[in-house]
Amino acid sequence: MPTFSYTALKNNKDIVKGKVDAPDARSAREAVKKMGLLPTRITDDSASDKGVQQQASKVILPQKIKSFSLKDKIEFTQTLQILTSTGIPIIETLVFLENNAESKSIRGVAHELRRNIIVGGLTLAETLEKYRKVFGRVFVGLVKAGEDSGELDKTLSRMLDLLKKQDNIKSKVIGALVYPIFVIILACLVVTVMLVFVFPAFKDMFDNLGRELPLMTQICMSLGLFIRKFWFVPIVFVTFLVLAIKHILSNDVTKRPVDKFFLEVPLLSDLLRYANYSNFLAVLQVAYEAGIPIVDCLYLANMTLDNLVLKDAILGATAKVQQGVHLSVALRSSNQIPNMMTFMIATGEQSGRLGELLHHCTIFIDQRLDGIIDKFTKLVEPAMLIFIGAIVLFLALSLYMPLFAAYG
């Protein structure tokens, strides 16, 4: 009778490995279940051709998931954490999500995960690895650490806090940028309407004045007539501009100087730095408390950084940590980390309370980020008023200066 090796979960958290004799894989899975275990992988030891097993493990191909937003990921993780912490097996948890989740994306993800775990004999982390583009390397890495340590429910709880924190930061940053973007779009629409409809209506009147028009009036008049005749040109230009910006930001070679420039702009620099540091420290803390080695923690945390200059600095610090340099010393040498961060990390290393100090450091960064966002919002409002006022003044002078000159 063939012998099967199995990997299973005991009490939904402890990983158990062993062997069982059974006529086939299905019978082996049932035998493991009768032991009170949840089988996650079944392999046939009697199969001499290793290529057969490798091919069998690739039979279940990952299906493409069209969308899985951060909100969906939070809801998915929250349900997964609640049910697994109460002792409900992973499979039953995924079945519940597949049948009861409000989001169609969550139902689809739960179906794919359950299918891979049951049929493919994979662990949750191995299944998530197939959908790494959906969940992200950080999520997959932390779940794997949770399974390896037997504390999956605690890791999911930390991951849930991390996702909520990222969503909160994202909302704050977007909220700070919505107002100026809205004002700029509104200003563009107003200027377009004035140039296309208002200035051409005064063309005959200006021609009858018999005077040379001021330069600003000539510019506005020419632009208005050009847009009316070649209306497609501005559309093509804006489309090209958007695609060019998207290409620049998606290419590391062109994005790096842009990121460096933003880090030199007053106030915006602080906003970008602390938004990046907030996510970085949160992941670093969660990964460290999950028992992941500090170098791997740095690599995971570095994946959350959007600014390539900061990412390069952390990679350099990580290389020094691999060579035996203390974390605080390596981070300080990057010249990109606030002194308070490195001081608190150094204190944590010396006292043996690095996890606790990382938590306090995260709170400090979040408080600084809130203050920067408030300051940014307060400065943006008067700046936008000045911007709108300048546009209105320019259009008004362009329109009325020829009339004032005619009656002067």
CSV table of C-alpha atoms in Angstrom, one decimal:
chain,number,residue,atom,x,y,z
A,1,MET,CA,0.0,0.0,0.0
A,2,PRO,CA,1.4,3.4,-0.9
A,3,THR,CA,2.7,5.7,1.8
A,4,PHE,CA,1.7,9.4,1.8
A,5,SER,CA,3.4,12.3,3.5
A,6,TYR,CA,1.1,14.9,4.9
A,7,THR,CA,1.2,18.4,6.2
A,8,ALA,CA,-1.7,19.5,8.3
A,9,LEU,CA,-3.0,22.0,10.8
A,10,LYS,CA,-3.8,21.0,14.4
A,11,ASN,CA,-6.3,23.3,16.2
A,12,ASN,CA,-6.2,25.4,13.1
A,13,LYS,CA,-2.8,26.8,14.0
A,14,ASP,CA,-0.1,24.2,14.8
A,15,ILE,CA,1.6,22.6,11.8
A,16,VAL,CA,1.9,18.9,12.0
A,17,LYS,CA,3.8,16.6,9.5
A,18,GLY,CA,3.7,12.9,9.3
A,19,LYS,CA,3.1,9.8,7.1
A,20,VAL,CA,0.0,7.6,6.6
A,21,ASP,CA,-0.6,4.5,4.5
A,22,ALA,CA,-3.6,4.6,2.2
A,23,PRO,CA,-4.6,3.2,-1.2
A,24,ASP,CA,-4.9,6.7,-2.8
A,25,ALA,CA,-4.5,10.4,-2.0
A,26,ARG,CA,-8.2,10.9,-1.2
A,27,SER,CA,-8.2,8.0,1.3
A,28,ALA,CA,-5.0,9.5,2.8
A,29,ARG,CA,-6.7,12.9,3.2
A,30,GLU,CA,-9.7,11.3,4.9
A,31,ALA,CA,-7.4,9.4,7.3
A,32,VAL,CA,-5.6,12.6,8.3
A,33,LYS,CA,-9.0,14.2,8.9
A,34,LYS,CA,-10.0,11.3,11.2
A,35,MET,CA,-7.0,12.2,13.3
A,36,GLY,CA,-8.6,15.6,14.0
A,37,LEU,CA,-6.2,17.4,11.7
A,38,LEU,CA,-6.8,19.7,8.7
A,39,PRO,CA,-4.7,18.4,5.8
A,40,THR,CA,-3.1,21.1,3.7
A,41,ARG,CA,-0.7,18.9,1.6
A,42,ILE,CA,-0.7,15.2,0.6
A,43,THR,CA,2.2,13.8,-1.4
A,44,ASP,CA,2.8,10.2,-2.6
A,45,ASP,CA,6.2,9.0,-1.3
A,46,SER,CA,6.1,5.9,-3.5
A,47,ALA,CA,6.1,8.0,-6.7
A,48,SER,CA,9.6,7.6,-8.1
A,49,ASP,CA,9.3,10.3,-10.7
A,50,LYS,CA,9.6,13.6,-9.0
A,51,GLY,CA,8.6,15.3,-12.2
A,52,VAL,CA,5.2,13.7,-11.9
A,53,GLN,CA,4.5,15.3,-8.5
A,54,GLN,CA,5.8,18.7,-9.7
A,55,GLN,CA,3.6,18.5,-12.7
A,56,ALA,CA,0.6,17.6,-10.6
A,57,SER,CA,1.2,20.5,-8.3
A,58,LYS,CA,0.9,22.8,-11.4
A,59,VAL,CA,-2.4,21.4,-12.6
A,60,ILE,CA,-4.4,24.0,-10.7
A,61,LEU,CA,-3.5,27.3,-12.4
A,62,PRO,CA,-4.4,30.5,-10.7
A,63,GLN,CA,-7.4,32.2,-12.2
A,64,LYS,CA,-7.1,35.9,-13.0
A,65,ILE,CA,-8.8,38.1,-10.4
A,66,LYS,CA,-9.9,41.3,-12.0
A,67,SER,CA,-10.1,43.6,-9.0
A,68,PHE,CA,-9.4,43.4,-5.3
A,69,SER,CA,-9.3,46.8,-3.6
A,70,LEU,CA,-7.8,47.7,-0.3
A,71,LYS,CA,-11.3,47.8,1.2
A,72,ASP,CA,-11.9,44.2,-0.1
A,73,LYS,CA,-8.6,43.1,1.4
A,74,ILE,CA,-9.5,44.6,4.8
A,75,GLU,CA,-12.9,42.9,4.8
A,76,PHE,CA,-11.4,39.6,3.7
A,77,THR,CA,-8.7,39.7,6.3
A,78,GLN,CA,-11.1,40.7,9.1
A,79,THR,CA,-13.4,37.8,8.4
A,80,LEU,CA,-10.5,35.4,8.1
A,81,GLN,CA,-9.0,36.6,11.4
A,82,ILE,CA,-12.3,36.5,13.4
A,83,LEU,CA,-13.2,33.0,12.2
A,84,THR,CA,-9.8,31.4,12.5
A,85,SER,CA,-9.3,32.9,16.0
A,86,THR,CA,-12.4,31.1,17.1
A,87,GLY,CA,-11.0,27.8,15.9
A,88,ILE,CA,-13.0,27.4,12.7
A,89,PRO,CA,-10.8,25.7,10.0
A,90,ILE,CA,-9.5,27.6,7.1
A,91,ILE,CA,-11.5,25.7,4.6
A,92,GLU,CA,-14.8,26.4,6.4
A,93,THR,CA,-13.8,30.0,6.7
A,94,LEU,CA,-13.2,30.3,3.0
A,95,VAL,CA,-16.5,28.5,2.3
A,96,PHE,CA,-18.3,31.1,4.4
A,97,LEU,CA,-16.6,33.9,2.6
A,98,GLU,CA,-17.4,32.3,-0.8
A,99,ASN,CA,-21.1,32.1,0.1
A,100,ASN,CA,-21.7,35.1,2.2
A,101,ALA,CA,-19.3,37.9,1.3
A,102,GLU,CA,-21.0,41.0,0.0
A,103,SER,CA,-18.2,41.8,-2.5
A,104,LYS,CA,-18.1,39.7,-5.6
A,105,SER,CA,-14.3,40.0,-5.6
A,106,ILE,CA,-14.0,38.5,-2.1
A,107,ARG,CA,-16.3,35.6,-3.1
A,108,GLY,CA,-14.1,34.9,-6.1
A,109,VAL,CA,-10.9,35.1,-4.1
A,110,ALA,CA,-12.3,32.8,-1.5
A,111,HIS,CA,-13.3,30.3,-4.1
A,112,GLU,CA,-9.9,30.2,-5.7
A,113,LEU,CA,-8.1,29.9,-2.4
A,114,ARG,CA,-10.4,27.1,-1.2
A,115,ARG,CA,-10.0,25.3,-4.6
A,116,ASN,CA,-6.2,25.4,-4.4
A,117,ILE,CA,-6.0,24.3,-0.7
A,118,ILE,CA,-8.4,21.3,-1.1
A,119,VAL,CA,-7.4,20.0,-4.6
A,120,GLY,CA,-3.8,21.1,-4.8
A,121,GLY,CA,-2.9,20.3,-1.2
A,122,LEU,CA,-1.3,23.7,-0.6
A,123,THR,CA,-1.0,25.7,2.6
A,124,LEU,CA,-2.7,29.1,2.8
A,125,ALA,CA,0.6,30.9,2.3
A,126,GLU,CA,1.5,28.8,-0.8
A,127,THR,CA,-1.9,29.5,-2.2
A,128,LEU,CA,-1.6,33.2,-1.6
A,129,GLU,CA,1.8,33.1,-3.3
A,130,LYS,CA,0.0,32.3,-6.6
A,131,TYR,CA,-1.9,35.5,-6.2
A,132,ARG,CA,0.9,37.6,-5.0
A,133,LYS,CA,0.0,40.5,-7.4
A,134,VAL,CA,-3.4,40.6,-5.7
A,135,PHE,CA,-2.4,40.4,-2.0
A,136,GLY,CA,1.2,41.8,-2.2
A,137,ARG,CA,4.4,40.3,-1.0
A,138,VAL,CA,4.0,41.8,2.4
A,139,PHE,CA,0.7,40.0,3.0
A,140,VAL,CA,2.0,36.7,1.7
A,141,GLY,CA,5.2,36.9,3.7
A,142,LEU,CA,3.4,37.7,7.0
A,143,VAL,CA,0.9,34.9,6.5
A,144,LYS,CA,3.7,32.4,5.8
A,145,ALA,CA,5.5,33.6,9.0
A,146,GLY,CA,2.2,33.1,10.9
A,147,GLU,CA,1.8,29.6,9.6
A,148,ASP,CA,5.4,28.7,10.3
A,149,SER,CA,5.2,30.0,13.9
A,150,GLY,CA,1.7,28.5,14.6
A,151,GLU,CA,0.2,32.0,15.3
A,152,LEU,CA,-1.8,32.6,12.1
A,153,ASP,CA,-4.7,34.2,14.0
A,154,LYS,CA,-2.3,36.7,15.7
A,155,THR,CA,-0.5,37.5,12.5
A,156,LEU,CA,-3.8,38.1,10.7
A,157,SER,CA,-4.8,40.4,13.5
A,158,ARG,CA,-1.6,42.4,13.0
A,159,MET,CA,-2.1,42.3,9.3
A,160,LEU,CA,-5.6,43.7,9.7
A,161,ASP,CA,-4.3,46.6,11.8
A,162,LEU,CA,-1.7,47.3,9.2
A,163,LEU,CA,-4.2,47.3,6.3
A,164,LYS,CA,-6.6,49.7,8.3
A,165,LYS,CA,-3.6,51.9,8.9
A,166,GLN,CA,-2.7,52.0,5.2
A,167,ASP,CA,-6.3,52.8,4.3
A,168,ASN,CA,-6.3,55.6,6.9
A,169,ILE,CA,-3.1,57.1,5.5
A,170,LYS,CA,-4.3,56.8,2.0
A,171,SER,CA,-7.6,58.6,2.8
A,172,LYS,CA,-5.7,61.4,4.6
A,173,VAL,CA,-3.3,62.0,1.7
A,174,ILE,CA,-6.0,61.8,-0.9
A,175,GLY,CA,-8.2,64.1,1.2
A,176,ALA,CA,-5.4,66.7,1.4
A,177,LEU,CA,-4.9,66.6,-2.4
A,178,VAL,CA,-8.6,66.5,-3.5
A,179,TYR,CA,-9.2,70.2,-2.9
A,180,PRO,CA,-6.2,71.6,-5.0
A,181,ILE,CA,-6.9,69.1,-7.8
A,182,PHE,CA,-10.6,70.1,-7.9
A,183,VAL,CA,-9.7,73.8,-7.9
A,184,ILE,CA,-7.2,73.3,-10.8
A,185,ILE,CA,-9.7,71.3,-12.9
A,186,LEU,CA,-12.4,73.9,-12.2
A,187,ALA,CA,-10.0,76.7,-13.2
A,188,CYS,CA,-9.1,74.9,-16.5
A,189,LEU,CA,-12.8,74.6,-17.3
A,190,VAL,CA,-13.5,78.2,-16.6
A,191,VAL,CA,-10.5,79.4,-18.7
A,192,THR,CA,-11.6,77.1,-21.5
A,193,VAL,CA,-15.1,78.4,-21.5
A,194,MET,CA,-13.9,82.0,-21.5
A,195,LEU,CA,-11.4,81.5,-24.3
A,196,VAL,CA,-13.8,79.5,-26.6
A,197,PHE,CA,-17.1,81.3,-26.1
A,198,VAL,CA,-16.5,84.8,-24.5
A,199,PHE,CA,-13.5,86.2,-26.2
A,200,PRO,CA,-14.5,85.3,-29.8
A,201,ALA,CA,-17.9,87.0,-29.1
A,202,PHE,CA,-16.0,90.3,-28.6
A,203,LYS,CA,-13.8,89.9,-31.8
A,204,ASP,CA,-15.9,92.2,-34.0
A,205,MET,CA,-16.2,94.8,-31.3
A,206,PHE,CA,-12.4,94.8,-30.8
A,207,ASP,CA,-11.8,95.0,-34.5
A,208,ASN,CA,-14.0,98.1,-34.8
A,209,LEU,CA,-12.0,99.9,-32.1
A,210,GLY,CA,-9.3,100.6,-34.6
A,211,ARG,CA,-6.6,100.2,-31.9
A,212,GLU,CA,-3.9,97.6,-31.4
A,213,LEU,CA,-5.0,95.1,-28.7
A,214,PRO,CA,-2.9,94.6,-25.6
A,215,LEU,CA,-0.7,91.5,-25.7
A,216,MET,CA,-2.7,89.5,-23.1
A,217,THR,CA,-5.9,90.2,-25.1
A,218,GLN,CA,-4.2,89.0,-28.3
A,219,ILE,CA,-3.0,85.8,-26.6
A,220,CYS,CA,-6.5,85.0,-25.2
A,221,MET,CA,-8.2,85.8,-28.6
A,222,SER,CA,-5.8,83.7,-30.6
A,223,LEU,CA,-6.0,80.8,-28.2
A,224,GLY,CA,-9.8,80.9,-28.2
A,225,LEU,CA,-10.0,81.0,-32.0
A,226,PHE,CA,-7.4,78.2,-32.3
A,227,ILE,CA,-9.3,75.9,-29.8
A,228,ARG,CA,-12.6,76.5,-31.6
A,229,LYS,CA,-11.1,75.5,-35.0
A,230,PHE,CA,-8.8,72.7,-33.8
A,231,TRP,CA,-10.7,71.5,-30.7
A,232,PHE,CA,-9.1,68.1,-30.9
A,233,VAL,CA,-5.6,69.4,-30.3
A,234,PRO,CA,-6.1,70.1,-26.6
A,235,ILE,CA,-7.7,66.7,-26.1
A,236,VAL,CA,-4.8,65.0,-27.8
A,237,PHE,CA,-2.3,67.1,-25.8
A,238,VAL,CA,-3.9,66.3,-22.5
A,239,THR,CA,-4.1,62.6,-23.4
A,240,PHE,CA,-0.5,62.5,-24.4
A,241,LEU,CA,0.5,64.4,-21.2
A,242,VAL,CA,-1.4,61.9,-19.0
A,243,LEU,CA,0.2,58.9,-20.8
A,244,ALA,CA,3.6,60.5,-20.6
A,245,ILE,CA,3.3,61.1,-16.8
A,246,LYS,CA,2.1,57.5,-16.3
A,247,HIS,CA,5.0,56.2,-18.3
A,248,ILE,CA,7.5,58.3,-16.3
A,249,LEU,CA,6.1,57.2,-13.0
A,250,SER,CA,6.1,53.5,-14.0
A,251,ASN,CA,9.7,53.4,-15.1
A,252,ASP,CA,12.3,53.4,-12.4
A,253,VAL,CA,14.9,55.2,-14.5
A,254,THR,CA,12.6,58.2,-15.1
A,255,LYS,CA,10.8,58.0,-11.8
A,256,ARG,CA,13.9,58.3,-9.6
A,257,PRO,CA,14.8,61.9,-10.5
A,258,VAL,CA,11.1,62.9,-10.1
A,259,ASP,CA,11.1,61.3,-6.6
A,260,LYS,CA,14.3,63.1,-5.7
A,261,PHE,CA,12.8,66.4,-6.9
A,262,PHE,CA,9.7,65.9,-4.8
A,263,LEU,CA,11.8,65.2,-1.7
A,264,GLU,CA,13.4,68.7,-2.1
A,265,VAL,CA,10.1,70.6,-2.3
A,266,PRO,CA,9.3,72.2,1.1
A,267,LEU,CA,6.3,70.7,3.0
A,268,LEU,CA,5.6,68.3,0.2
A,269,SER,CA,8.8,66.6,1.1
A,270,ASP,CA,7.7,66.1,4.7
A,271,LEU,CA,4.3,64.8,3.5
A,272,LEU,CA,5.9,62.2,1.3
A,273,ARG,CA,8.6,61.2,3.7
A,274,TYR,CA,6.3,60.6,6.7
A,275,ALA,CA,3.6,58.9,4.6
A,276,ASN,CA,6.3,56.4,3.4
A,277,TYR,CA,7.8,56.0,6.9
A,278,SER,CA,4.5,55.3,8.4
A,279,ASN,CA,3.8,52.3,6.2
A,280,PHE,CA,7.5,51.2,6.5
A,281,LEU,CA,7.5,51.2,10.3
A,282,ALA,CA,4.1,49.6,10.6
A,283,VAL,CA,5.2,46.6,8.4
A,284,LEU,CA,8.6,46.5,10.1
A,285,GLN,CA,6.9,46.2,13.5
A,286,VAL,CA,4.3,43.6,12.4
A,287,ALA,CA,7.0,41.5,10.7
A,288,TYR,CA,9.3,41.7,13.7
A,289,GLU,CA,6.6,40.7,16.2
A,290,ALA,CA,5.7,37.8,13.9
A,291,GLY,CA,9.2,36.4,14.5
A,292,ILE,CA,10.7,37.2,11.1
A,293,PRO,CA,14.5,37.8,11.0
A,294,ILE,CA,15.3,41.5,11.0
A,295,VAL,CA,16.8,41.5,7.5
A,296,ASP,CA,13.7,39.9,6.1
A,297,CYS,CA,11.6,42.4,8.0
A,298,LEU,CA,13.5,45.2,6.3
A,299,TYR,CA,13.0,43.7,2.9
A,300,LEU,CA,9.3,43.3,3.5
A,301,ALA,CA,8.9,46.8,4.9
A,302,ASN,CA,10.9,48.2,2.0
A,303,MET,CA,8.3,46.9,-0.4
A,304,THR,CA,5.8,49.5,1.0
A,305,LEU,CA,7.9,52.5,0.0
A,306,ASP,CA,6.7,54.3,-3.1
A,307,ASN,CA,9.6,56.8,-3.3
A,308,LEU,CA,12.6,55.2,-5.0
A,309,VAL,CA,15.1,57.5,-3.3
A,310,LEU,CA,13.9,56.3,0.1
A,311,LYS,CA,13.7,52.7,-1.1
A,312,ASP,CA,17.4,52.8,-2.3
A,313,ALA,CA,18.4,54.3,1.1
A,314,ILE,CA,16.7,51.5,3.0
A,315,LEU,CA,18.2,48.8,0.7
A,316,GLY,CA,21.6,50.2,1.5
A,317,ALA,CA,20.9,50.1,5.2
A,318,THR,CA,19.6,46.5,4.9
A,319,ALA,CA,22.9,45.5,3.2
A,320,LYS,CA,24.8,47.0,6.2
A,321,VAL,CA,22.6,45.1,8.7
A,322,GLN,CA,23.4,41.9,6.8
A,323,GLN,CA,27.1,42.7,7.4
A,324,GLY,CA,26.5,42.9,11.1
A,325,VAL,CA,25.9,46.6,11.6
A,326,HIS,CA,23.2,47.6,14.2
A,327,LEU,CA,19.8,48.5,12.7
A,328,SER,CA,19.8,52.0,14.1
A,329,VAL,CA,23.4,52.7,12.9
A,330,ALA,CA,22.6,51.4,9.4
A,331,LEU,CA,19.4,53.5,9.2
A,332,ARG,CA,21.2,56.6,10.5
A,333,SER,CA,23.9,56.3,7.9
A,334,SER,CA,21.3,56.5,5.1
A,335,ASN,CA,20.8,60.2,5.9
A,336,GLN,CA,17.1,59.8,5.0
A,337,ILE,CA,15.6,58.7,8.4
A,338,PRO,CA,14.5,61.3,11.0
A,339,ASN,CA,16.8,61.4,14.1
A,340,MET,CA,13.9,60.6,16.4
A,341,MET,CA,13.3,57.3,14.5
A,342,THR,CA,16.9,56.2,14.7
A,343,PHE,CA,17.1,57.2,18.4
A,344,MET,CA,14.1,55.2,19.4
A,345,ILE,CA,15.2,52.2,17.4
A,346,ALA,CA,18.7,52.4,19.0
A,347,THR,CA,17.0,52.6,22.5
A,348,GLY,CA,15.0,49.5,21.6
A,349,GLU,CA,18.1,47.6,20.5
A,350,GLN,CA,20.0,48.4,23.7
A,351,SER,CA,17.1,47.6,26.0
A,352,GLY,CA,15.9,44.5,24.2
A,353,ARG,CA,12.5,46.0,23.6
A,354,LEU,CA,12.8,46.7,19.9
A,355,GLY,CA,9.2,45.6,19.1
A,356,GLU,CA,7.8,48.0,21.7
A,357,LEU,CA,10.0,50.9,20.6
A,358,LEU,CA,9.0,50.3,17.0
A,359,HIS,CA,5.4,50.6,18.1
A,360,HIS,CA,6.0,53.9,19.8
A,361,CYS,CA,8.0,55.1,16.8
A,362,THR,CA,5.1,54.3,14.6
A,363,ILE,CA,2.8,56.4,16.8
A,364,PHE,CA,5.3,59.2,16.7
A,365,ILE,CA,5.4,59.1,12.9
A,366,ASP,CA,1.6,59.0,12.6
A,367,GLN,CA,1.3,62.0,14.8
A,368,ARG,CA,3.8,64.0,12.8
A,369,LEU,CA,2.0,62.9,9.6
A,370,ASP,CA,-1.3,64.2,10.9
A,371,GLY,CA,0.3,67.5,11.8
A,372,ILE,CA,1.9,67.8,8.3
A,373,ILE,CA,-1.4,67.0,6.6
A,374,ASP,CA,-3.2,69.7,8.7
A,375,LYS,CA,-0.5,72.2,7.9
A,376,PHE,CA,-0.6,71.3,4.2
A,377,THR,CA,-4.4,71.7,4.0
A,378,LYS,CA,-4.3,75.1,5.7
A,379,LEU,CA,-1.6,76.4,3.4
A,380,VAL,CA,-3.2,75.0,0.2
A,381,GLU,CA,-6.6,76.8,0.7
A,382,PRO,CA,-5.2,80.4,0.6
A,383,ALA,CA,-2.8,79.3,-2.2
A,384,MET,CA,-5.7,78.1,-4.3
A,385,LEU,CA,-7.6,81.3,-3.6
A,386,ILE,CA,-4.6,83.3,-4.9
A,387,PHE,CA,-4.3,81.0,-7.9
A,388,ILE,CA,-8.0,81.5,-8.8
A,389,GLY,CA,-7.8,85.2,-8.2
A,390,ALA,CA,-4.8,85.5,-10.5
A,391,ILE,CA,-6.6,83.7,-13.3
A,392,VAL,CA,-9.8,85.8,-12.9
A,393,LEU,CA,-7.7,89.0,-12.8
A,394,PHE,CA,-5.8,88.0,-16.0
A,395,LEU,CA,-9.0,87.2,-17.9
A,396,ALA,CA,-10.8,90.3,-16.7
A,397,LEU,CA,-7.9,92.6,-17.7
A,398,SER,CA,-7.6,90.8,-21.1
A,399,LEU,CA,-11.3,91.4,-21.7
A,400,TYR,CA,-11.8,95.0,-20.5
A,401,MET,CA,-8.4,96.7,-21.1
A,402,PRO,CA,-9.2,97.3,-24.8
A,403,LEU,CA,-12.5,98.8,-23.8
A,404,PHE,CA,-10.9,101.1,-21.1
A,405,ALA,CA,-8.3,102.2,-23.7
A,406,ALA,CA,-11.1,103.0,-26.2
A,407,TYR,CA,-13.0,105.2,-23.8
A,408,GLY,CA,-9.9,106.7,-22.2
